[in-house]
C-alpha cells in the first residue's frame, strides 16, 4: 500500500513500516547461508517467491534502493540453494516434507528464471535456468551450506552427471519437530545419469501414523543404533577437502 498508493498522506509511513517488517522476516526466515529455516526446499521455494513479488513491486516503482543491501543478498543466496539442490535433469528429491512430484521441471525452471530477473549478472544461474542456452556452465563440484547442514557433491552439471546430496541439518531448537524437518541427519541422496539410486522416502501426510512413520530416521538413507530416531539435530561441518587424485 505504501508503494502503490503514494497519494495517501501516510503512504511513506506505511512503506517504512512494511519495509522494516519485511526485512526482519527475511533474516528471520532464512539462515545466514540462504536456506529457509524449515529446511524444506518446497517451502523454501514458496518463501522466495513471496519475497520476489515484493522485490518486483519495489523495483518497478523505484523503491528497491530503499531496502537494505542484505535484502537482495539474502535472496541471492536463497536462489542459489534451489539451483544447487536441483538434480541435473531438473527434478528434486523428497527432502524433508518436500513433495517432489509437485516440484516439476516447469515449476523449477519458472522460478529459476525469475531469480535470473533479480540477478541478471549471475551467468551460472542463467545457464542452469535456461538449460544451457545462455550463460556459463557452473564448475562447482563441492557446495556447502554449513549453517543449515546441506552438502552437495557432483562431478558435473549435465543430465549424465553424478550428484550426491548429504543432509545433516543444524536444528537444535527442533523447529522441524512441528514443522517440516525430519530427524534424518546423515541422510544421503544419490543421482546418477538420470536415475535416483537413493531416493528420499519423504512423507505421506501432515498428521496421523503415516506422518510419524515416514518422519522416522529408519525410513531414510541413514543408520542409527537399534533404529533409534535422531533426537538432537546438531549437524556440524568439521572439514571440507577437494582432490583431483
PDB file of C-alpha atoms in Angstrom:
ATOM      1  CA  UNK A   1       0.000   0.000   0.000  1.00  0.00           C
ATOM      2  CA  UNK A   2       2.853   2.356   0.819  1.00  0.00           C
ATOM      3  CA  UNK A   3       4.368   1.809  -2.621  1.00  0.00           C
ATOM      4  CA  UNK A   4       1.261   1.585  -4.778  1.00  0.00           C
ATOM      5  CA  UNK A   5      -0.788   4.414  -3.245  1.00  0.00           C
ATOM      6  CA  UNK A   6       1.643   7.312  -2.808  1.00  0.00           C
ATOM      7  CA  UNK A   7      -1.220   9.848  -2.942  1.00  0.00           C
ATOM      8  CA  UNK A   8      -2.211   8.996   0.629  1.00  0.00           C
ATOM      9  CA  UNK A   9      -0.727  11.177   3.349  1.00  0.00           C
ATOM     10  CA  UNK A  10       0.620   8.249   5.341  1.00  0.00           C
ATOM     11  CA  UNK A  11       1.912   6.240   2.394  1.00  0.00           C
ATOM     12  CA  UNK A  12       5.561   6.866   3.312  1.00  0.00           C
ATOM     13  CA  UNK A  13       4.871   5.812   6.884  1.00  0.00           C
ATOM     14  CA  UNK A  14       3.198   2.640   5.595  1.00  0.00           C
ATOM     15  CA  UNK A  15       6.144   1.964   3.354  1.00  0.00           C
ATOM     16  CA  UNK A  16       8.710   2.367   6.148  1.00  0.00           C
ATOM     17  CA  UNK A  17       6.696   0.138   8.489  1.00  0.00           C
ATOM     18  CA  UNK A  18       6.248  -2.518   5.829  1.00  0.00           C
ATOM     19  CA  UNK A  19       9.875  -2.371   4.720  1.00  0.00           C
ATOM     20  CA  UNK A  20      11.102  -2.849   8.275  1.00  0.00           C
ATOM     21  CA  UNK A  21       8.769  -5.788   8.904  1.00  0.00           C
ATOM     22  CA  UNK A  22       9.542  -7.476   5.585  1.00  0.00           C
ATOM     23  CA  UNK A  23      13.305  -7.133   6.016  1.00  0.00           C
ATOM     24  CA  UNK A  24      13.064  -8.548   9.545  1.00  0.00           C
ATOM     25  CA  UNK A  25      11.088 -11.531   8.235  1.00  0.00           C
ATOM     26  CA  UNK A  26      13.681 -12.220   5.554  1.00  0.00           C
ATOM     27  CA  UNK A  27      16.503 -12.523   8.075  1.00  0.00           C
ATOM     28  CA  UNK A  28      14.258 -14.424  10.486  1.00  0.00           C
ATOM     29  CA  UNK A  29      13.028 -16.992   7.968  1.00  0.00           C
ATOM     30  CA  UNK A  30      16.316 -17.610   6.167  1.00  0.00           C
ATOM     31  CA  UNK A  31      19.529 -18.754   7.797  1.00  0.00           C
ATOM     32  CA  UNK A  32      22.658 -16.774   7.020  1.00  0.00           C
ATOM     33  CA  UNK A  33      23.732 -19.291   4.346  1.00  0.00           C
ATOM     34  CA  UNK A  34      20.467 -18.700   2.480  1.00  0.00           C
ATOM     35  CA  UNK A  35      18.460 -21.806   3.454  1.00  0.00           C
ATOM     36  CA  UNK A  36      14.917 -21.383   4.773  1.00  0.00           C
ATOM     37  CA  UNK A  37      14.765 -22.378   8.421  1.00  0.00           C
ATOM     38  CA  UNK A  38      12.111 -25.056   7.820  1.00  0.00           C
ATOM     39  CA  UNK A  39      14.846 -26.979   5.934  1.00  0.00           C
ATOM     40  CA  UNK A  40      12.328 -27.926   3.236  1.00  0.00           C
ATOM     41  CA  UNK A  41      13.088 -26.943  -0.399  1.00  0.00           C
ATOM     42  CA  UNK A  42       9.397 -26.697  -1.336  1.00  0.00           C
ATOM     43  CA  UNK A  43       8.658 -24.218   1.448  1.00  0.00           C
ATOM     44  CA  UNK A  44      11.937 -22.505   0.626  1.00  0.00           C
ATOM     45  CA  UNK A  45      10.712 -22.078  -2.969  1.00  0.00           C
ATOM     46  CA  UNK A  46       7.405 -20.594  -1.811  1.00  0.00           C
ATOM     47  CA  UNK A  47       9.057 -18.180   0.616  1.00  0.00           C
ATOM     48  CA  UNK A  48      11.471 -16.911  -2.035  1.00  0.00           C
ATOM     49  CA  UNK A  49       8.516 -16.414  -4.410  1.00  0.00           C
ATOM     50  CA  UNK A  50       6.830 -14.131  -1.862  1.00  0.00           C
ATOM     51  CA  UNK A  51       9.929 -12.012  -1.397  1.00  0.00           C
ATOM     52  CA  UNK A  52      10.460 -11.983  -5.175  1.00  0.00           C
ATOM     53  CA  UNK A  53       6.994 -10.451  -5.645  1.00  0.00           C
ATOM     54  CA  UNK A  54       7.859  -7.715  -3.155  1.00  0.00           C
ATOM     55  CA  UNK A  55      11.196  -7.189  -4.912  1.00  0.00           C
ATOM     56  CA  UNK A  56       9.489  -6.728  -8.301  1.00  0.00           C
ATOM     57  CA  UNK A  57       6.907  -4.250  -6.968  1.00  0.00           C
ATOM     58  CA  UNK A  58       9.642  -2.209  -5.283  1.00  0.00           C
ATOM     59  CA  UNK A  59      11.833  -2.338  -8.404  1.00  0.00           C
ATOM     60  CA  UNK A  60       9.018  -1.273 -10.752  1.00  0.00           C
ATOM     61  CA  UNK A  61       8.251   1.721  -8.542  1.00  0.00           C
ATOM     62  CA  UNK A  62      11.795   2.898  -7.902  1.00  0.00           C
ATOM     63  CA  UNK A  63      11.826   1.804  -4.262  1.00  0.00           C
ATOM     64  CA  UNK A  64      14.311  -1.032  -4.368  1.00  0.00           C
ATOM     65  CA  UNK A  65      17.222   1.154  -3.266  1.00  0.00           C
ATOM     66  CA  UNK A  66      15.277   1.961  -0.099  1.00  0.00           C
ATOM     67  CA  UNK A  67      15.662  -1.626   1.088  1.00  0.00           C
ATOM     68  CA  UNK A  68      18.877  -2.585   2.913  1.00  0.00           C
ATOM     69  CA  UNK A  69      21.527  -4.259   0.768  1.00  0.00           C
ATOM     70  CA  UNK A  70      21.301  -7.539   2.670  1.00  0.00           C
ATOM     71  CA  UNK A  71      17.701  -7.931   1.441  1.00  0.00           C
ATOM     72  CA  UNK A  72      18.986  -8.603  -2.054  1.00  0.00           C
ATOM     73  CA  UNK A  73      21.955 -10.676  -0.868  1.00  0.00           C
ATOM     74  CA  UNK A  74      19.760 -12.977   1.227  1.00  0.00           C
ATOM     75  CA  UNK A  75      17.596 -13.566  -1.834  1.00  0.00           C
ATOM     76  CA  UNK A  76      20.689 -14.284  -3.943  1.00  0.00           C
ATOM     77  CA  UNK A  77      21.835 -16.972  -1.505  1.00  0.00           C
ATOM     78  CA  UNK A  78      18.313 -18.400  -1.333  1.00  0.00           C
ATOM     79  CA  UNK A  79      18.103 -18.565  -5.128  1.00  0.00           C
ATOM     80  CA  UNK A  80      21.436 -20.368  -5.366  1.00  0.00           C
ATOM     81  CA  UNK A  81      20.268 -23.026  -2.910  1.00  0.00           C
ATOM     82  CA  UNK A  82      17.408 -24.070  -5.182  1.00  0.00           C
ATOM     83  CA  UNK A  83      19.822 -24.340  -8.100  1.00  0.00           C
ATOM     84  CA  UNK A  84      22.267 -26.402  -6.041  1.00  0.00           C
ATOM     85  CA  UNK A  85      19.780 -28.995  -4.697  1.00  0.00           C
ATOM     86  CA  UNK A  86      18.038 -29.481  -8.052  1.00  0.00           C
ATOM     87  CA  UNK A  87      19.266 -32.543  -9.930  1.00  0.00           C
ATOM     88  CA  UNK A  88      20.773 -32.082 -13.414  1.00  0.00           C
ATOM     89  CA  UNK A  89      17.579 -33.409 -15.037  1.00  0.00           C
ATOM     90  CA  UNK A  90      15.587 -30.654 -13.251  1.00  0.00           C
ATOM     91  CA  UNK A  91      13.977 -32.925 -10.698  1.00  0.00           C
ATOM     92  CA  UNK A  92      14.132 -32.750  -6.921  1.00  0.00           C
ATOM     93  CA  UNK A  93      14.170 -35.293  -4.140  1.00  0.00           C
ATOM     94  CA  UNK A  94      11.651 -35.633  -1.290  1.00  0.00           C
ATOM     95  CA  UNK A  95      13.874 -33.738   1.132  1.00  0.00           C
ATOM     96  CA  UNK A  96      12.015 -33.486   4.448  1.00  0.00           C
ATOM     97  CA  UNK A  97       8.359 -32.689   3.663  1.00  0.00           C
ATOM     98  CA  UNK A  98       9.001 -31.751   0.031  1.00  0.00           C
ATOM     99  CA  UNK A  99       6.670 -33.486  -2.416  1.00  0.00           C
ATOM    100  CA  UNK A 100       8.971 -33.957  -5.372  1.00  0.00           C
ATOM    101  CA  UNK A 101       6.073 -34.751  -7.710  1.00  0.00           C
ATOM    102  CA  UNK A 102       4.930 -31.153  -7.292  1.00  0.00           C
ATOM    103  CA  UNK A 103       8.422 -29.801  -7.953  1.00  0.00           C
ATOM    104  CA  UNK A 104       8.247 -30.443 -11.675  1.00  0.00           C
ATOM    105  CA  UNK A 105      10.749 -29.239 -14.229  1.00  0.00           C
ATOM    106  CA  UNK A 106       8.385 -26.475 -15.357  1.00  0.00           C
ATOM    107  CA  UNK A 107       7.901 -25.276 -11.762  1.00  0.00           C
ATOM    108  CA  UNK A 108      11.624 -25.271 -11.050  1.00  0.00           C
ATOM    109  CA  UNK A 109      12.700 -23.586 -14.286  1.00  0.00           C
ATOM    110  CA  UNK A 110       9.973 -20.947 -13.959  1.00  0.00           C
ATOM    111  CA  UNK A 111      11.234 -19.998 -10.514  1.00  0.00           C
ATOM    112  CA  UNK A 112      14.888 -20.166 -11.558  1.00  0.00           C
ATOM    113  CA  UNK A 113      14.179 -17.785 -14.440  1.00  0.00           C
ATOM    114  CA  UNK A 114      12.515 -15.383 -12.045  1.00  0.00           C
ATOM    115  CA  UNK A 115      15.700 -15.464  -9.999  1.00  0.00           C
ATOM    116  CA  UNK A 116      17.604 -14.518 -13.160  1.00  0.00           C
ATOM    117  CA  UNK A 117      15.457 -11.379 -13.357  1.00  0.00           C
ATOM    118  CA  UNK A 118      16.699 -10.407  -9.910  1.00  0.00           C
ATOM    119  CA  UNK A 119      20.310 -11.350 -10.613  1.00  0.00           C
ATOM    120  CA  UNK A 120      20.994 -10.841 -14.345  1.00  0.00           C
ATOM    121  CA  UNK A 121      24.732 -10.757 -13.619  1.00  0.00           C
ATOM    122  CA  UNK A 122      24.774 -14.384 -12.442  1.00  0.00           C
ATOM    123  CA  UNK A 123      25.818 -16.243 -15.573  1.00  0.00           C
ATOM    124  CA  UNK A 124      25.866 -19.658 -13.881  1.00  0.00           C
ATOM    125  CA  UNK A 125      22.323 -19.277 -12.576  1.00  0.00           C
ATOM    126  CA  UNK A 126      21.289 -18.203 -16.063  1.00  0.00           C
ATOM    127  CA  UNK A 127      22.895 -21.303 -17.618  1.00  0.00           C
ATOM    128  CA  UNK A 128      21.030 -23.635 -15.291  1.00  0.00           C
ATOM    129  CA  UNK A 129      17.722 -21.764 -15.507  1.00  0.00           C
ATOM    130  CA  UNK A 130      17.742 -21.808 -19.322  1.00  0.00           C
ATOM    131  CA  UNK A 131      19.074 -25.357 -19.697  1.00  0.00           C
ATOM    132  CA  UNK A 132      22.438 -24.290 -21.036  1.00  0.00           C
ATOM    133  CA  UNK A 133      21.159 -21.992 -23.788  1.00  0.00           C
ATOM    134  CA  UNK A 134      22.605 -18.879 -22.157  1.00  0.00           C
ATOM    135  CA  UNK A 135      25.202 -18.046 -19.553  1.00  0.00           C
ATOM    136  CA  UNK A 136      28.164 -20.065 -18.329  1.00  0.00           C
ATOM    137  CA  UNK A 137      28.070 -23.662 -17.144  1.00  0.00           C
ATOM    138  CA  UNK A 138      28.785 -23.915 -13.372  1.00  0.00           C
ATOM    139  CA  UNK A 139      32.051 -25.612 -12.437  1.00  0.00           C
ATOM    140  CA  UNK A 140      31.440 -26.214  -8.724  1.00  0.00           C
ATOM    141  CA  UNK A 141      31.878 -29.829  -7.603  1.00  0.00           C
ATOM    142  CA  UNK A 142      31.569 -29.295  -3.827  1.00  0.00           C
ATOM    143  CA  UNK A 143      28.949 -26.914  -2.448  1.00  0.00           C
ATOM    144  CA  UNK A 144      28.310 -26.450   1.263  1.00  0.00           C
ATOM    145  CA  UNK A 145      25.575 -24.790   3.290  1.00  0.00           C
ATOM    146  CA  UNK A 146      27.263 -25.230   6.671  1.00  0.00           C
ATOM    147  CA  UNK A 147      24.880 -23.159   8.787  1.00  0.00           C
ATOM    148  CA  UNK A 148      21.855 -25.213   7.759  1.00  0.00           C
ATOM    149  CA  UNK A 149      23.607 -28.501   7.013  1.00  0.00           C
ATOM    150  CA  UNK A 150      23.292 -29.261   3.310  1.00  0.00           C
ATOM    151  CA  UNK A 151      26.263 -30.549   1.315  1.00  0.00           C
ATOM    152  CA  UNK A 152      26.287 -31.255  -2.415  1.00  0.00           C
ATOM    153  CA  UNK A 153      28.975 -33.194  -4.274  1.00  0.00           C
ATOM    154  CA  UNK A 154      28.903 -33.625  -8.037  1.00  0.00           C
ATOM    155  CA  UNK A 155      31.159 -34.360 -10.984  1.00  0.00           C
ATOM    156  CA  UNK A 156      29.312 -32.088 -13.398  1.00  0.00           C
ATOM    157  CA  UNK A 157      26.090 -30.274 -14.279  1.00  0.00           C
ATOM    158  CA  UNK A 158      24.859 -32.308 -17.245  1.00  0.00           C
ATOM    159  CA  UNK A 159      21.999 -34.817 -17.084  1.00  0.00           C
ATOM    160  CA  UNK A 160      24.584 -37.606 -17.356  1.00  0.00           C
ATOM    161  CA  UNK A 161      26.479 -36.377 -14.273  1.00  0.00           C
ATOM    162  CA  UNK A 162      26.609 -37.882 -10.788  1.00  0.00           C
ATOM    163  CA  UNK A 163      25.350 -35.860  -7.818  1.00  0.00           C
ATOM    164  CA  UNK A 164      25.122 -36.657  -4.108  1.00  0.00           C
ATOM    165  CA  UNK A 165      23.247 -34.623  -1.504  1.00  0.00           C
ATOM    166  CA  UNK A 166      24.163 -35.086   2.152  1.00  0.00           C
ATOM    167  CA  UNK A 167      21.698 -33.727   4.721  1.00  0.00           C
ATOM    168  CA  UNK A 168      22.986 -33.056   8.227  1.00  0.00           C
ATOM    169  CA  UNK A 169      20.852 -30.167   9.440  1.00  0.00           C
ATOM    170  CA  UNK A 170      21.678 -27.948  12.377  1.00  0.00           C
ATOM    171  CA  UNK A 171      18.315 -27.695  14.090  1.00  0.00           C
ATOM    172  CA  UNK A 172      18.984 -27.790  17.854  1.00  0.00           C
ATOM    173  CA  UNK A 173      15.734 -25.976  18.640  1.00  0.00           C
ATOM    174  CA  UNK A 174      13.915 -28.700  16.711  1.00  0.00           C
ATOM    175  CA  UNK A 175      11.881 -26.277  14.653  1.00  0.00           C
ATOM    176  CA  UNK A 176      11.195 -29.139  12.318  1.00  0.00           C
ATOM    177  CA  UNK A 177       9.504 -31.179  15.067  1.00  0.00           C
ATOM    178  CA  UNK A 178       6.310 -29.245  14.487  1.00  0.00           C
ATOM    179  CA  UNK A 179       7.370 -28.107  11.053  1.00  0.00           C
ATOM    180  CA  UNK A 180       8.957 -29.776   8.067  1.00  0.00           C
ATOM    181  CA  UNK A 181      12.406 -31.054   9.063  1.00  0.00           C
ATOM    182  CA  UNK A 182      12.762 -34.820   9.502  1.00  0.00           C
ATOM    183  CA  UNK A 183      15.045 -36.460  12.122  1.00  0.00           C
ATOM    184  CA  UNK A 184      17.305 -37.977   9.457  1.00  0.00           C
ATOM    185  CA  UNK A 185      20.704 -36.351   9.906  1.00  0.00           C
ATOM    186  CA  UNK A 186      23.327 -38.255   7.974  1.00  0.00           C
ATOM    187  CA  UNK A 187      20.891 -38.907   5.142  1.00  0.00           C
ATOM    188  CA  UNK A 188      22.272 -39.158   1.592  1.00  0.00           C
ATOM    189  CA  UNK A 189      20.542 -38.940  -1.797  1.00  0.00           C
ATOM    190  CA  UNK A 190      22.265 -40.110  -4.970  1.00  0.00           C
ATOM    191  CA  UNK A 191      21.570 -39.224  -8.602  1.00  0.00           C
ATOM    192  CA  UNK A 192      23.483 -40.940 -11.437  1.00  0.00           C
ATOM    193  CA  UNK A 193      22.915 -40.306 -15.135  1.00  0.00           C
ATOM    194  CA  UNK A 194      19.228 -39.505 -14.867  1.00  0.00           C
ATOM    195  CA  UNK A 195      18.358 -42.042 -12.176  1.00  0.00           C
ATOM    196  CA  UNK A 196      17.840 -41.681  -8.418  1.00  0.00           C
ATOM    197  CA  UNK A 197      19.607 -44.577  -6.694  1.00  0.00           C
ATOM    198  CA  UNK A 198      18.921 -43.477  -3.113  1.00  0.00           C
ATOM    199  CA  UNK A 199      15.649 -41.530  -3.209  1.00  0.00           C
ATOM    200  CA  UNK A 200      14.348 -39.880  -0.064  1.00  0.00           C
ATOM    201  CA  UNK A 201      11.176 -41.508   1.312  1.00  0.00           C
ATOM    202  CA  UNK A 202       9.674 -38.099   2.025  1.00  0.00           C
ATOM    203  CA  UNK A 203       6.348 -38.003   3.856  1.00  0.00           C
ATOM    204  CA  UNK A 204       2.809 -39.148   3.122  1.00  0.00           C
ATOM    205  CA  UNK A 205       0.728 -36.722   5.170  1.00  0.00           C
ATOM    206  CA  UNK A 206       0.969 -33.983   7.777  1.00  0.00           C
ATOM    207  CA  UNK A 207      -0.704 -35.990  10.539  1.00  0.00           C
ATOM    208  CA  UNK A 208      -1.511 -39.483  11.735  1.00  0.00           C
ATOM    209  CA  UNK A 209       0.551 -42.653  11.780  1.00  0.00           C
ATOM    210  CA  UNK A 210       1.789 -42.284   8.196  1.00  0.00           C
ATOM    211  CA  UNK A 211       3.298 -38.922   9.049  1.00  0.00           C
ATOM    212  CA  UNK A 212       5.192 -40.124  12.116  1.00  0.00           C
ATOM    213  CA  UNK A 213       6.311 -43.286  10.308  1.00  0.00           C
ATOM    214  CA  UNK A 214       7.750 -41.530   7.308  1.00  0.00           C
ATOM    215  CA  UNK A 215       9.386 -38.887   9.504  1.00  0.00           C
ATOM    216  CA  UNK A 216      11.269 -41.554  11.461  1.00  0.00           C
ATOM    217  CA  UNK A 217      15.002 -41.961  10.937  1.00  0.00           C
ATOM    218  CA  UNK A 218      14.759 -45.573   9.741  1.00  0.00           C
ATOM    219  CA  UNK A 219      12.675 -44.516   6.729  1.00  0.00           C
ATOM    220  CA  UNK A 220      15.631 -42.569   5.348  1.00  0.00           C
ATOM    221  CA  UNK A 221      19.064 -43.376   3.984  1.00  0.00           C
ATOM    222  CA  UNK A 222      20.884 -43.156   7.289  1.00  0.00           C
ATOM    223  CA  UNK A 223      21.752 -45.553  10.119  1.00  0.00           C
ATOM    224  CA  UNK A 224      21.272 -45.362  13.888  1.00  0.00           C
ATOM    225  CA  UNK A 225      21.716 -47.869  16.666  1.00  0.00           C
ATOM    226  CA  UNK A 226      18.621 -50.058  17.132  1.00  0.00           C
ATOM    227  CA  UNK A 227      16.789 -47.909  14.572  1.00  0.00           C
ATOM    228  CA  UNK A 228      16.545 -45.074  17.085  1.00  0.00           C
ATOM    229  CA  UNK A 229      15.345 -41.672  15.952  1.00  0.00           C
ATOM    230  CA  UNK A 230      17.861 -38.864  15.964  1.00  0.00           C
ATOM    231  CA  UNK A 231      16.773 -36.681  18.860  1.00  0.00           C
ATOM    232  CA  UNK A 232      19.350 -33.900  18.594  1.00  0.00           C
ATOM    233  CA  UNK A 233      19.801 -32.498  15.128  1.00  0.00           C
ATOM    234  CA  UNK A 234      23.067 -30.663  15.590  1.00  0.00           C
ATOM    235  CA  UNK A 235      24.882 -31.251  12.318  1.00  0.00           C
ATOM    236  CA  UNK A 236      28.246 -29.505  12.196  1.00  0.00           C
ATOM    237  CA  UNK A 237      30.745 -29.047   9.383  1.00  0.00           C
ATOM    238  CA  UNK A 238      34.203 -30.118  10.557  1.00  0.00           C
ATOM    239  CA  UNK A 239      36.189 -30.101   7.321  1.00  0.00           C
ATOM    240  CA  UNK A 240      35.905 -29.848   3.545  1.00  0.00           C
ATOM    241  CA  UNK A 241      38.583 -31.017   1.146  1.00  0.00           C
ATOM    242  CA  UNK A 242      38.783 -31.498  -2.608  1.00  0.00           C
ATOM    243  CA  UNK A 243      41.295 -33.587  -4.518  1.00  0.00           C
ATOM    244  CA  UNK A 244      41.999 -34.409  -8.143  1.00  0.00           C
ATOM    245  CA  UNK A 245      43.519 -37.768  -7.177  1.00  0.00           C
TER     246      UNK A 245
END
